[in-house]
């Protein structure tokens, strides 16, 4: 903090103010703040008395001054320090997974109702884009009987206010909600912490598994001033309805957040992030929504609220979230966040490669295999192998999943390489450049024609085949051939976008020859015959 923020000229402050600030508003606020010793309004000047305080026009500033005069300390949620976090976009580039980690990690625990609020900031370096974000957690579709048809879509509606050192006047006209500090950086370790003082607003608090007990959890629920409560663990943060938390997780906050952490951790383990010391400090956001049962978007995963016994019951009950459909659903949606694109998420795998995680996490918690129960092992053999088609031509995404899961079954068993997927993911990440292979690298590996059609799924499919052989030191040619990974021809299809698959004989021959030149051992068993055990 500059030694005396209050002495800054109003003209200078106006040039860098947050939205909704007028010269008149700022002039009055700074006039009211002159009774404080410091620019963050954390201490009164010596000798300030009740008479002086009563002359303050802003009611929130007056209440703060009265409380300080009475010896009351400022609530730690309303006056807090925030550190920079790694940008989710940068994290996505580093891990080749897109931009799906939370943008709401710096939780304040402060509820800002509709109206004007005074927020004082300090420590912001000029040029840094630091914002106060207010998401409308309670937004619902205009027609509650048909919530999927929402003209605003299913994403998070929010208000953003760029913060500057000194006074920021935040004007919320449409909705009030919980506040978050958007402070991200490509190199967070080099950034200085900032301090924020919410002069107005109400304390909702948030649960932190590293600091709080189940008794604290219950207290947060019992004393919440907003219908949504924030909670965070090591790998997860949640924004769920207080009512649902009280109904399904009262007294079990640590268990709930710990189970969520475990669900995410297991995906990190399969991705090789633990083995290669790349587990991110960033968290994934799980939130309530009022549009659809459950989905994933650029802000994390979302579950339907409102209806008793619907999605909330399954994902808030600590016992439920690691069993059956809830475990699958969460793992499936987070699996989308973790899809390695495009190296293991080429066109046709949009609802396939994420379920490698689903199966892995489900089984690790002792759940039955979904593809075993659905008879997908036999269906994949009959519909793909016996018909000699490409797995991409089978409309059943669970049948397409089978070969990818059989690789896990083999290498954790007879193949004696339990780290096959962790090592494979690391290799794929190292091949990638800024979330996609560069044209030059594709050209070097697959020829000029493939470089022109960079979105061609066949290019990434062959790269996966070759890389899987390299990593495992096993000749998997026959296995991949059975599932049509060398299918020559052209296909057009939609998979969250239009894709044109084009595989030439020359591309296949080059891949086969490269694998043959490795002089690798064949698998010990027919991998395509493997299935989960009951």
Short mmCIF file of C-alpha atoms in Angstrom, two decimals:
data_model
loop_
_atom_site.label_atom_id
_atom_site.label_comp_id
_atom_site.label_asym_id
_atom_site.label_seq_id
_atom_site.Cartn_x
_atom_site.Cartn_y
_atom_site.Cartn_z
CA UNK A 1 0.00 0.00 0.00
CA UNK A 2 1.24 3.45 -0.81
CA UNK A 3 1.69 5.23 2.51
CA UNK A 4 -1.45 7.29 2.09
CA UNK A 5 -3.88 6.18 -0.59
CA UNK A 6 -6.35 8.75 0.69
CA UNK A 7 -4.11 11.58 -0.41
CA UNK A 8 -4.17 10.50 -4.07
CA UNK A 9 -5.81 13.10 -6.23
CA UNK A 10 -9.31 12.28 -7.34
CA UNK A 11 -8.38 13.01 -10.95
CA UNK A 12 -5.77 10.26 -10.94
CA UNK A 13 -8.12 7.78 -9.31
CA UNK A 14 -10.88 8.47 -11.82
CA UNK A 15 -8.65 7.42 -14.68
CA UNK A 16 -8.22 3.94 -13.20
CA UNK A 17 -11.48 3.30 -11.40
CA UNK A 18 -13.66 0.22 -11.64
CA UNK A 19 -16.96 0.28 -13.48
CA UNK A 20 -19.87 2.28 -12.06
CA UNK A 21 -17.70 4.88 -10.33
CA UNK A 22 -18.59 8.53 -10.74
CA UNK A 23 -16.57 11.53 -9.64
CA UNK A 24 -19.26 12.42 -7.13
CA UNK A 25 -19.37 8.93 -5.64
CA UNK A 26 -15.61 8.71 -5.29
CA UNK A 27 -15.31 12.20 -3.83
CA UNK A 28 -17.80 11.36 -1.10
CA UNK A 29 -16.23 7.99 -0.30
CA UNK A 30 -12.73 9.42 0.00
CA UNK A 31 -14.09 12.21 2.17
CA UNK A 32 -15.66 9.65 4.49
CA UNK A 33 -12.46 7.61 4.61
CA UNK A 34 -10.31 10.47 5.94
CA UNK A 35 -10.92 9.31 9.52
CA UNK A 36 -8.91 6.14 8.85
CA UNK A 37 -5.21 5.87 9.48
CA UNK A 38 -4.44 3.78 6.43
CA UNK A 39 -5.66 3.52 2.85
CA UNK A 40 -7.20 0.10 3.39
CA UNK A 41 -9.41 1.49 6.16
CA UNK A 42 -8.25 -1.09 8.67
CA UNK A 43 -7.51 1.33 11.55
CA UNK A 44 -8.96 4.63 12.77
CA UNK A 45 -6.77 7.66 13.25
CA UNK A 46 -5.87 8.35 16.86
CA UNK A 47 -8.37 10.52 18.62
CA UNK A 48 -11.33 9.80 16.31
CA UNK A 49 -14.56 10.00 18.31
CA UNK A 50 -18.27 9.17 17.92
CA UNK A 51 -19.14 12.71 16.89
CA UNK A 52 -16.73 12.57 13.95
CA UNK A 53 -17.99 9.15 12.94
CA UNK A 54 -21.59 10.35 12.96
CA UNK A 55 -20.74 12.88 10.25
CA UNK A 56 -19.88 10.05 7.82
CA UNK A 57 -22.48 9.91 5.05
CA UNK A 58 -21.86 6.40 3.72
CA UNK A 59 -23.64 3.98 6.05
CA UNK A 60 -21.25 1.06 5.46
CA UNK A 61 -18.20 3.20 6.23
CA UNK A 62 -19.95 4.57 9.32
CA UNK A 63 -20.73 1.07 10.61
CA UNK A 64 -17.11 -0.02 10.04
CA UNK A 65 -15.81 3.02 11.94
CA UNK A 66 -18.21 2.44 14.83
CA UNK A 67 -17.12 -1.19 15.11
CA UNK A 68 -13.44 -0.30 15.08
CA UNK A 69 -14.02 2.37 17.73
CA UNK A 70 -15.75 -0.26 19.87
CA UNK A 71 -12.70 -2.52 19.56
CA UNK A 72 -14.20 -4.98 17.14
CA UNK A 73 -11.86 -6.56 14.61
CA UNK A 74 -12.59 -6.62 10.89
CA UNK A 75 -13.88 -10.01 9.75
CA UNK A 76 -11.12 -12.05 8.09
CA UNK A 77 -13.33 -12.78 5.07
CA UNK A 78 -13.99 -9.10 4.41
CA UNK A 79 -10.33 -8.14 4.79
CA UNK A 80 -8.08 -10.73 3.16
CA UNK A 81 -4.93 -11.30 1.13
CA UNK A 82 -5.07 -13.04 -2.24
CA UNK A 83 -2.25 -14.65 -4.20
CA UNK A 84 -1.96 -15.15 -7.92
CA UNK A 85 -2.87 -18.54 -9.34
CA UNK A 86 -1.68 -20.20 -12.52
CA UNK A 87 -3.87 -19.21 -15.44
CA UNK A 88 -6.22 -22.09 -16.38
CA UNK A 89 -5.40 -21.37 -20.02
CA UNK A 90 -1.68 -21.72 -19.36
CA UNK A 91 -2.30 -24.90 -17.36
CA UNK A 92 -4.32 -26.26 -20.25
CA UNK A 93 -1.47 -25.59 -22.66
CA UNK A 94 1.05 -27.23 -20.33
CA UNK A 95 -1.08 -30.37 -19.92
CA UNK A 96 -2.71 -30.34 -23.39
CA UNK A 97 -6.17 -30.47 -21.84
CA UNK A 98 -7.91 -27.26 -22.86
CA UNK A 99 -9.11 -24.51 -20.56
CA UNK A 100 -11.41 -26.36 -18.15
CA UNK A 101 -10.03 -25.67 -14.67
CA UNK A 102 -11.73 -23.21 -12.32
CA UNK A 103 -11.81 -19.48 -12.95
CA UNK A 104 -13.27 -18.87 -9.46
CA UNK A 105 -10.53 -20.17 -7.19
CA UNK A 106 -9.87 -17.06 -5.12
CA UNK A 107 -13.01 -17.43 -3.03
CA UNK A 108 -13.80 -14.46 -0.80
CA UNK A 109 -16.68 -15.85 1.25
CA UNK A 110 -18.40 -12.47 0.88
CA UNK A 111 -21.95 -12.02 -0.40
CA UNK A 112 -22.67 -8.79 -2.26
CA UNK A 113 -26.41 -8.05 -2.49
CA UNK A 114 -27.93 -5.87 -5.22
CA UNK A 115 -26.73 -2.30 -4.82
CA UNK A 116 -23.50 -0.35 -4.55
CA UNK A 117 -20.51 -1.71 -2.63
CA UNK A 118 -17.19 -0.23 -1.64
CA UNK A 119 -14.16 -2.45 -2.21
CA UNK A 120 -10.67 -1.17 -1.41
CA UNK A 121 -7.69 -2.85 -3.09
CA UNK A 122 -3.96 -2.59 -2.56
CA UNK A 123 -0.88 -4.18 -4.10
CA UNK A 124 -2.13 -4.30 -7.69
CA UNK A 125 0.72 -3.64 -10.09
CA UNK A 126 -0.20 -1.25 -12.85
CA UNK A 127 -1.15 -3.12 -16.00
CA UNK A 128 -2.31 -6.26 -14.19
CA UNK A 129 -5.80 -7.39 -15.10
CA UNK A 130 -7.30 -8.31 -11.73
CA UNK A 131 -11.06 -8.47 -11.43
CA UNK A 132 -13.78 -8.91 -8.89
CA UNK A 133 -16.22 -11.47 -10.32
CA UNK A 134 -19.80 -11.97 -9.20
CA UNK A 135 -21.41 -15.08 -10.79
CA UNK A 136 -25.17 -15.42 -10.75
CA UNK A 137 -25.30 -18.84 -9.06
CA UNK A 138 -29.09 -18.62 -8.68
CA UNK A 139 -29.95 -17.89 -12.31
CA UNK A 140 -32.86 -19.96 -13.61
CA UNK A 141 -34.50 -20.33 -17.01
CA UNK A 142 -37.49 -18.07 -17.73
CA UNK A 143 -39.68 -21.17 -18.05
CA UNK A 144 -38.92 -23.53 -15.13
CA UNK A 145 -40.97 -26.27 -16.80
CA UNK A 146 -38.57 -26.30 -19.74
CA UNK A 147 -35.21 -25.23 -18.26
CA UNK A 148 -33.06 -26.51 -21.11
CA UNK A 149 -34.51 -23.83 -23.39
CA UNK A 150 -32.82 -20.85 -21.87
CA UNK A 151 -32.01 -17.92 -24.20
CA UNK A 152 -28.92 -17.21 -22.08
CA UNK A 153 -27.65 -20.78 -22.43
CA UNK A 154 -26.45 -23.00 -19.59
CA UNK A 155 -23.20 -21.22 -18.78
CA UNK A 156 -22.42 -18.94 -15.86
CA UNK A 157 -23.85 -15.43 -16.03
CA UNK A 158 -21.52 -13.05 -14.23
CA UNK A 159 -20.55 -9.45 -13.59
CA UNK A 160 -16.88 -8.49 -13.75
CA UNK A 161 -15.26 -5.36 -12.31
CA UNK A 162 -11.63 -4.50 -12.97
CA UNK A 163 -9.94 -3.63 -9.69
CA UNK A 164 -7.52 -0.78 -9.14
CA UNK A 165 -5.59 0.29 -6.06
CA UNK A 166 -7.73 2.38 -3.82
CA UNK A 167 -11.51 2.66 -3.80
CA UNK A 168 -13.60 0.60 -6.22
CA UNK A 169 -17.34 1.20 -6.26
CA UNK A 170 -19.13 -1.94 -7.42
CA UNK A 171 -22.69 -1.45 -8.62
CA UNK A 172 -24.81 -4.61 -8.87
CA UNK A 173 -28.09 -3.78 -10.55
CA UNK A 174 -29.46 -7.14 -11.75
CA UNK A 175 -28.47 -9.67 -9.11
CA UNK A 176 -26.39 -10.13 -5.99
CA UNK A 177 -24.17 -13.14 -5.32
CA UNK A 178 -20.91 -14.38 -3.87
CA UNK A 179 -17.71 -12.59 -4.86
CA UNK A 180 -14.44 -14.00 -6.24
CA UNK A 181 -11.10 -12.42 -7.11
CA UNK A 182 -9.86 -13.21 -10.59
CA UNK A 183 -6.09 -13.05 -10.16
CA UNK A 184 -4.33 -15.34 -12.63
CA UNK A 185 -0.86 -15.30 -14.12
CA UNK A 186 1.40 -17.32 -16.39
CA UNK A 187 4.01 -17.16 -13.62
CA UNK A 188 2.12 -16.83 -10.33
CA UNK A 189 5.23 -17.41 -8.23
CA UNK A 190 6.57 -14.08 -9.47
CA UNK A 191 3.45 -12.10 -8.57
CA UNK A 192 2.94 -10.16 -5.35
CA UNK A 193 -0.08 -10.76 -3.11
CA UNK A 194 -2.87 -8.20 -3.09
CA UNK A 195 -5.11 -7.10 -0.25
CA UNK A 196 -8.84 -6.57 -0.54
CA UNK A 197 -11.17 -4.93 1.97
CA UNK A 198 -14.91 -5.29 1.44
CA UNK A 199 -16.32 -2.30 3.28
CA UNK A 200 -19.82 -3.53 2.50
CA UNK A 201 -21.28 -6.94 1.84
CA UNK A 202 -22.18 -9.83 4.12
CA UNK A 203 -20.03 -12.71 5.33
CA UNK A 204 -21.06 -16.12 4.02
CA UNK A 205 -17.72 -17.79 4.62
CA UNK A 206 -16.39 -20.90 2.90
CA UNK A 207 -15.24 -24.33 3.98
CA UNK A 208 -11.56 -25.23 3.53
CA UNK A 209 -10.76 -28.90 4.17
CA UNK A 210 -7.23 -27.94 5.29
CA UNK A 211 -8.48 -25.52 7.95
CA UNK A 212 -11.94 -26.53 9.06
CA UNK A 213 -13.70 -29.33 10.90
CA UNK A 214 -17.13 -30.87 10.43
CA UNK A 215 -18.32 -28.63 13.25
CA UNK A 216 -17.15 -25.65 11.18
CA UNK A 217 -18.92 -27.11 8.15
CA UNK A 218 -22.19 -27.24 10.06
CA UNK A 219 -21.70 -23.69 11.30
CA UNK A 220 -21.21 -22.43 7.74
CA UNK A 221 -24.42 -24.18 6.70
CA UNK A 222 -26.38 -22.94 9.70
CA UNK A 223 -25.27 -19.32 9.37
CA UNK A 224 -25.15 -18.92 5.58
CA UNK A 225 -26.58 -15.61 4.36
CA UNK A 226 -26.71 -16.75 0.74
CA UNK A 227 -28.31 -19.92 -0.71
CA UNK A 228 -24.97 -21.20 -2.05
CA UNK A 229 -21.93 -22.19 0.02
CA UNK A 230 -18.37 -22.44 -1.29
CA UNK A 231 -16.04 -25.26 -0.25
CA UNK A 232 -12.59 -26.26 -1.38
CA UNK A 233 -10.26 -29.21 -1.07
CA UNK A 234 -6.89 -29.95 -2.60
CA UNK A 235 -8.14 -30.64 -6.12
CA UNK A 236 -11.79 -29.56 -6.05
CA UNK A 237 -13.95 -26.60 -5.21
CA UNK A 238 -17.73 -26.73 -4.96
CA UNK A 239 -20.54 -24.17 -5.04
CA UNK A 240 -23.61 -26.11 -3.91
CA UNK A 241 -26.98 -25.15 -2.42
CA UNK A 242 -26.99 -24.78 1.35
CA UNK A 243 -30.28 -26.66 1.52
CA UNK A 244 -28.80 -29.68 -0.27
CA UNK A 245 -25.71 -29.64 1.94
CA UNK A 246 -27.92 -29.60 5.02
CA UNK A 247 -30.13 -32.41 3.75
CA UNK A 248 -27.45 -34.76 2.46
CA UNK A 249 -24.07 -33.84 3.95
CA UNK A 250 -24.68 -32.25 7.35
CA UNK A 251 -21.80 -33.18 9.64
CA UNK A 252 -19.90 -34.78 6.76
CA UNK A 253 -18.14 -31.89 5.03
CA UNK A 254 -14.64 -33.31 5.31
CA UNK A 255 -15.79 -36.65 3.95
CA UNK A 256 -17.60 -35.05 1.01
CA UNK A 257 -14.74 -32.83 -0.10
CA UNK A 258 -12.20 -35.60 0.54
CA UNK A 259 -14.17 -37.95 -1.70
CA UNK A 260 -14.23 -35.33 -4.44
CA UNK A 261 -10.48 -34.83 -4.05
CA UNK A 262 -10.00 -38.58 -4.40
CA UNK A 263 -12.09 -38.70 -7.56
CA UNK A 264 -9.96 -36.01 -9.22
CA UNK A 265 -6.70 -37.43 -7.84
CA UNK A 266 -7.35 -40.80 -9.46
CA UNK A 267 -7.60 -39.10 -12.84
CA UNK A 268 -4.36 -37.25 -12.16
CA UNK A 269 -2.74 -40.60 -11.39
CA UNK A 270 -3.90 -42.20 -14.65
CA UNK A 271 -2.71 -39.12 -16.57
CA UNK A 272 0.77 -39.52 -15.15
CA UNK A 273 0.62 -36.16 -13.38
CA UNK A 274 1.55 -37.74 -10.06
CA UNK A 275 4.38 -39.84 -11.50
CA UNK A 276 5.84 -36.92 -13.42
CA UNK A 277 5.31 -34.34 -10.67
CA UNK A 278 2.80 -32.30 -12.64
CA UNK A 279 -0.23 -32.39 -10.36
CA UNK A 280 -1.68 -28.87 -10.67
CA UNK A 281 -2.38 -26.64 -7.71
CA UNK A 282 -5.41 -25.42 -9.62
CA UNK A 283 -8.81 -26.88 -8.83
CA UNK A 284 -11.81 -28.09 -10.78
CA UNK A 285 -15.11 -26.38 -10.05
CA UNK A 286 -18.28 -28.38 -9.38
CA UNK A 287 -21.33 -26.13 -9.17
CA UNK A 288 -25.09 -26.11 -9.15
CA UNK A 289 -27.05 -25.22 -12.27
CA UNK A 290 -30.77 -24.93 -12.99
CA UNK A 291 -30.83 -25.92 -16.67
CA UNK A 292 -29.73 -29.53 -17.09
CA UNK A 293 -29.11 -32.75 -15.15
CA UNK A 294 -25.31 -32.64 -15.39
CA UNK A 295 -22.81 -31.31 -17.90
CA UNK A 296 -19.34 -29.96 -18.35
CA UNK A 297 -18.43 -26.59 -19.86
CA UNK A 298 -15.48 -24.24 -19.84
CA UNK A 299 -16.07 -23.50 -16.15
CA UNK A 300 -15.99 -27.07 -14.85
CA UNK A 301 -18.86 -29.46 -14.09
CA UNK A 302 -22.45 -28.57 -13.19
CA UNK A 303 -25.31 -30.47 -11.55
CA UNK A 304 -29.03 -29.76 -11.58
CA UNK A 305 -30.48 -28.14 -8.49
CA UNK A 306 -34.02 -27.52 -7.32
CA UNK A 307 -35.58 -30.97 -7.55
CA UNK A 308 -35.41 -33.06 -4.39
CA UNK A 309 -33.83 -36.44 -5.02
CA UNK A 310 -32.45 -35.33 -8.38
CA UNK A 311 -28.79 -34.64 -9.17
CA UNK A 312 -28.01 -32.84 -5.92
CA UNK A 313 -28.84 -35.85 -3.75
CA UNK A 314 -26.44 -38.02 -5.73
CA UNK A 315 -23.50 -35.60 -5.80
CA UNK A 316 -23.80 -34.10 -2.30
CA UNK A 317 -24.23 -37.29 -0.30
CA UNK A 318 -20.61 -38.30 0.52
CA UNK A 319 -21.45 -42.01 0.31
CA UNK A 320 -23.24 -41.65 -3.01
CA UNK A 321 -20.68 -39.63 -4.93
CA UNK A 322 -18.16 -42.50 -5.09
CA UNK A 323 -20.73 -45.15 -6.05
CA UNK A 324 -22.61 -46.09 -9.20
CA UNK A 325 -24.03 -43.41 -11.48
CA UNK A 326 -22.82 -40.41 -9.42
CA UNK A 327 -19.25 -41.71 -9.50
CA UNK A 328 -19.50 -42.38 -13.22
CA UNK A 329 -21.18 -39.03 -13.91
CA UNK A 330 -18.58 -36.95 -12.08
CA UNK A 331 -15.68 -38.94 -13.54
CA UNK A 332 -17.20 -38.67 -17.01
CA UNK A 333 -17.58 -34.88 -16.84
CA UNK A 334 -14.16 -34.28 -15.26
CA UNK A 335 -12.79 -36.71 -17.83
CA UNK A 336 -13.89 -34.20 -20.46
CA UNK A 337 -11.79 -31.55 -18.67
CA UNK A 338 -8.80 -33.91 -18.78
CA UNK A 339 -9.06 -35.09 -22.39
CA UNK A 340 -5.65 -34.73 -24.00
CA UNK A 341 -6.45 -32.81 -27.14
CA UNK A 342 -6.02 -33.74 -29.91
CA UNK A 343 -3.50 -36.47 -29.14
CA UNK A 344 -6.10 -38.68 -27.43
CA UNK A 345 -9.23 -36.74 -28.24
CA UNK A 346 -9.40 -36.66 -32.01
CA UNK A 347 -12.70 -36.47 -33.87
CA UNK A 348 -14.82 -39.43 -32.81
CA UNK A 349 -13.46 -39.68 -29.27
CA UNK A 350 -15.44 -36.79 -27.77
CA UNK A 351 -17.51 -39.18 -25.65
CA UNK A 352 -14.94 -41.98 -25.61
CA UNK A 353 -11.51 -41.00 -24.29
CA UNK A 354 -13.02 -39.24 -21.26
CA UNK A 355 -14.54 -42.56 -20.25
CA UNK A 356 -11.14 -44.19 -19.91
CA UNK A 357 -11.03 -42.08 -16.75
CA UNK A 358 -14.59 -43.06 -15.82
CA UNK A 359 -13.80 -46.77 -15.94
CA UNK A 360 -10.52 -46.33 -14.07
CA UNK A 361 -12.04 -44.26 -11.27
CA UNK A 362 -15.17 -46.41 -10.99
CA UNK A 363 -13.17 -49.58 -10.59
CA UNK A 364 -10.71 -48.02 -8.15
CA UNK A 365 -13.66 -47.36 -5.83
CA UNK A 366 -14.88 -50.93 -6.15
CA UNK A 367 -17.73 -50.28 -8.58
CA UNK A 368 -18.75 -52.72 -11.30
CA UNK A 369 -17.55 -52.15 -14.83
CA UNK A 370 -20.21 -50.40 -16.88
CA UNK A 371 -19.00 -51.82 -20.19
CA UNK A 372 -19.03 -55.30 -18.71
CA UNK A 373 -22.58 -54.89 -17.42
CA UNK A 374 -23.64 -53.49 -20.81
CA UNK A 375 -21.94 -56.39 -22.63
CA UNK A 376 -19.83 -53.97 -24.66
CA UNK A 377 -16.86 -56.35 -24.85
CA UNK A 378 -18.93 -58.85 -26.81
CA UNK A 379 -20.75 -56.13 -28.74
CA UNK A 380 -17.44 -54.55 -29.82
CA UNK A 381 -16.18 -57.91 -31.08
CA UNK A 382 -19.38 -58.58 -33.02
CA UNK A 383 -19.90 -55.07 -34.38
CA UNK A 384 -16.31 -53.98 -35.04
CA UNK A 385 -13.85 -56.87 -35.18
CA UNK A 386 -16.10 -59.46 -36.85
CA UNK A 387 -17.46 -56.92 -39.34
CA UNK A 388 -13.93 -55.63 -40.07
CA UNK A 389 -14.87 -51.96 -39.77
CA UNK A 390 -13.23 -49.01 -38.07
CA UNK A 391 -14.19 -48.60 -34.45
CA UNK A 392 -15.13 -45.03 -35.45
CA UNK A 393 -17.89 -46.43 -37.64
CA UNK A 394 -19.65 -48.00 -34.66
CA UNK A 395 -22.25 -45.50 -33.38
CA UNK A 396 -22.03 -46.93 -29.84
CA UNK A 397 -19.44 -44.87 -27.97
CA UNK A 398 -19.09 -47.60 -25.34
CA UNK A 399 -18.08 -50.10 -28.02
CA UNK A 400 -15.50 -47.59 -29.24
CA UNK A 401 -14.20 -47.37 -25.69
CA UNK A 402 -13.44 -51.11 -25.45
CA UNK A 403 -10.03 -51.17 -27.23
CA UNK A 404 -8.72 -48.29 -25.15
CA UNK A 405 -9.76 -50.05 -21.95
CA UNK A 406 -8.39 -53.42 -23.07
CA UNK A 407 -4.96 -51.80 -23.28
CA UNK A 408 -5.29 -50.90 -19.59
CA UNK A 409 -6.41 -54.44 -18.74
CA UNK A 410 -3.49 -55.96 -20.57
CA UNK A 411 -0.70 -53.76 -19.30
CA UNK A 412 -1.81 -53.85 -15.68
CA UNK A 413 -1.94 -57.65 -15.98
CA UNK A 414 -0.01 -59.87 -18.37
CA UNK A 415 1.76 -56.90 -19.93
CA UNK A 416 3.28 -56.02 -16.55
CA UNK A 417 3.32 -52.28 -17.21
CA UNK A 418 0.81 -50.71 -14.82
CA UNK A 419 2.14 -47.27 -15.77
CA UNK A 420 1.26 -47.70 -19.44
CA UNK A 421 -1.29 -44.91 -19.54
CA UNK A 422 0.64 -42.56 -17.22
CA UNK A 423 3.70 -42.96 -19.45
CA UNK A 424 1.62 -42.68 -22.62
CA UNK A 425 -0.06 -39.46 -21.50
CA UNK A 426 3.32 -37.95 -20.64
CA UNK A 427 4.68 -38.90 -24.05
CA UNK A 428 1.66 -37.39 -25.78
CA UNK A 429 1.99 -34.18 -23.76
CA UNK A 430 5.63 -33.91 -24.75
CA UNK A 431 4.69 -34.32 -28.41
CA UNK A 432 2.20 -31.50 -28.23
CA UNK A 433 2.79 -27.80 -28.76
CA UNK A 434 0.28 -25.29 -27.39
CA UNK A 435 -2.58 -27.78 -27.32
CA UNK A 436 -2.04 -29.13 -30.81
CA UNK A 437 0.81 -30.54 -32.89
CA UNK A 438 2.51 -27.96 -35.04
CA UNK A 439 2.13 -28.29 -38.79
CA UNK A 440 5.87 -28.78 -39.11
CA UNK A 441 5.88 -31.70 -36.68
CA UNK A 442 2.92 -33.32 -38.39
CA UNK A 443 4.58 -32.83 -41.77
CA UNK A 444 7.77 -34.46 -40.48
CA UNK A 445 5.89 -37.49 -39.12
CA UNK A 446 3.07 -38.01 -41.64
CA UNK A 447 3.83 -36.08 -44.81
CA UNK A 448 2.71 -32.82 -46.46
CA UNK A 449 -0.85 -33.99 -47.17
CA UNK A 450 -1.51 -34.74 -43.50
CA UNK A 451 -0.12 -31.38 -42.47
CA UNK A 452 -2.67 -29.60 -44.64
CA UNK A 453 -5.54 -31.46 -42.94
CA UNK A 454 -4.38 -30.99 -39.40
CA UNK A 455 -7.86 -31.81 -38.03
CA UNK A 456 -7.81 -35.14 -39.79
CA UNK A 457 -8.52 -37.73 -37.06
CA UNK A 458 -6.50 -40.31 -38.97
CA UNK A 459 -3.29 -38.36 -38.32
CA UNK A 460 -3.71 -38.39 -34.56
CA UNK A 461 -5.00 -41.96 -34.57
CA UNK A 462 -1.83 -43.24 -36.23
CA UNK A 463 0.29 -41.15 -33.91
CA UNK A 464 -1.48 -42.78 -30.96
CA UNK A 465 -0.83 -46.26 -32.38
CA UNK A 466 2.85 -45.61 -32.91
CA UNK A 467 3.31 -43.87 -29.56
CA UNK A 468 1.54 -46.66 -27.67
CA UNK A 469 3.99 -49.13 -29.19
CA UNK A 470 6.96 -46.93 -28.34
CA UNK A 471 5.89 -46.41 -24.74
CA UNK A 472 5.00 -50.03 -24.06
CA UNK A 473 7.84 -51.48 -26.13
CA UNK A 474 5.24 -53.86 -27.50
CA UNK A 475 4.16 -54.44 -31.09
CA UNK A 476 0.44 -53.71 -30.89
CA UNK A 477 -0.11 -53.68 -34.67
CA UNK A 478 -2.36 -56.75 -34.77
CA UNK A 479 -4.50 -55.50 -31.90
CA UNK A 480 -5.07 -52.08 -33.45
CA UNK A 481 -5.66 -53.68 -36.84
CA UNK A 482 -8.55 -55.73 -35.44
CA UNK A 483 -10.32 -52.55 -34.33
CA UNK A 484 -9.77 -50.76 -37.62
CA UNK A 485 -7.17 -48.22 -36.52
CA UNK A 486 -5.57 -48.68 -39.97
CA UNK A 487 -8.85 -48.29 -41.85
CA UNK A 488 -8.08 -46.81 -45.26
CA UNK A 489 -10.72 -44.53 -46.70
CA UNK A 490 -12.66 -41.36 -46.00
CA UNK A 491 -15.43 -40.57 -43.51
CA UNK A 492 -17.29 -37.43 -42.52
CA UNK A 493 -19.04 -37.15 -39.18
CA UNK A 494 -19.99 -34.80 -36.37
CA UNK A 495 -18.38 -35.03 -32.94
CA UNK A 496 -18.77 -31.62 -31.29
CA UNK A 497 -17.74 -30.28 -34.66
CA UNK A 498 -17.43 -31.53 -38.24
CA UNK A 499 -14.56 -33.91 -38.98
CA UNK A 500 -13.24 -35.43 -42.17
CA UNK A 501 -11.33 -38.64 -41.66
CA UNK A 502 -8.93 -39.46 -44.47
CA UNK A 503 -6.53 -42.38 -44.25
CA UNK A 504 -4.31 -43.33 -47.17
CA UNK A 505 -2.42 -46.56 -47.71
CA UNK A 506 0.82 -44.56 -47.66
CA UNK A 507 0.06 -43.22 -44.19
CA UNK A 508 -0.67 -46.72 -42.91
CA UNK A 509 2.42 -48.23 -44.51
CA UNK A 510 4.63 -45.57 -42.99
CA UNK A 511 3.21 -46.21 -39.51
CA UNK A 512 3.45 -50.00 -39.85
CA UNK A 513 7.03 -49.80 -41.10
CA UNK A 514 8.04 -47.49 -38.27
CA UNK A 515 6.65 -49.96 -35.73
CA UNK A 516 8.26 -52.90 -37.50
CA UNK A 517 11.63 -51.13 -37.40
CA UNK A 518 11.38 -50.98 -33.59
CA UNK A 519 11.68 -54.78 -33.51
CA UNK A 520 9.30 -55.11 -30.59
CA UNK A 521 7.92 -58.20 -28.89
CA UNK A 522 4.33 -59.22 -29.51
CA UNK A 523 1.75 -59.19 -26.68
CA UNK A 524 1.67 -62.29 -24.48
CA UNK A 525 -2.06 -62.76 -25.02
CA UNK A 526 -4.72 -61.65 -27.49
CA UNK A 527 -5.53 -58.25 -26.01
CA UNK A 528 -8.84 -58.08 -27.88
CA UNK A 529 -10.06 -61.09 -25.86
CA UNK A 530 -9.68 -59.36 -22.49
CA UNK A 531 -12.56 -58.06 -20.40
CA UNK A 532 -13.25 -56.86 -16.88
CA UNK A 533 -13.99 -59.52 -14.31
CA UNK A 534 -17.29 -59.58 -12.44
#
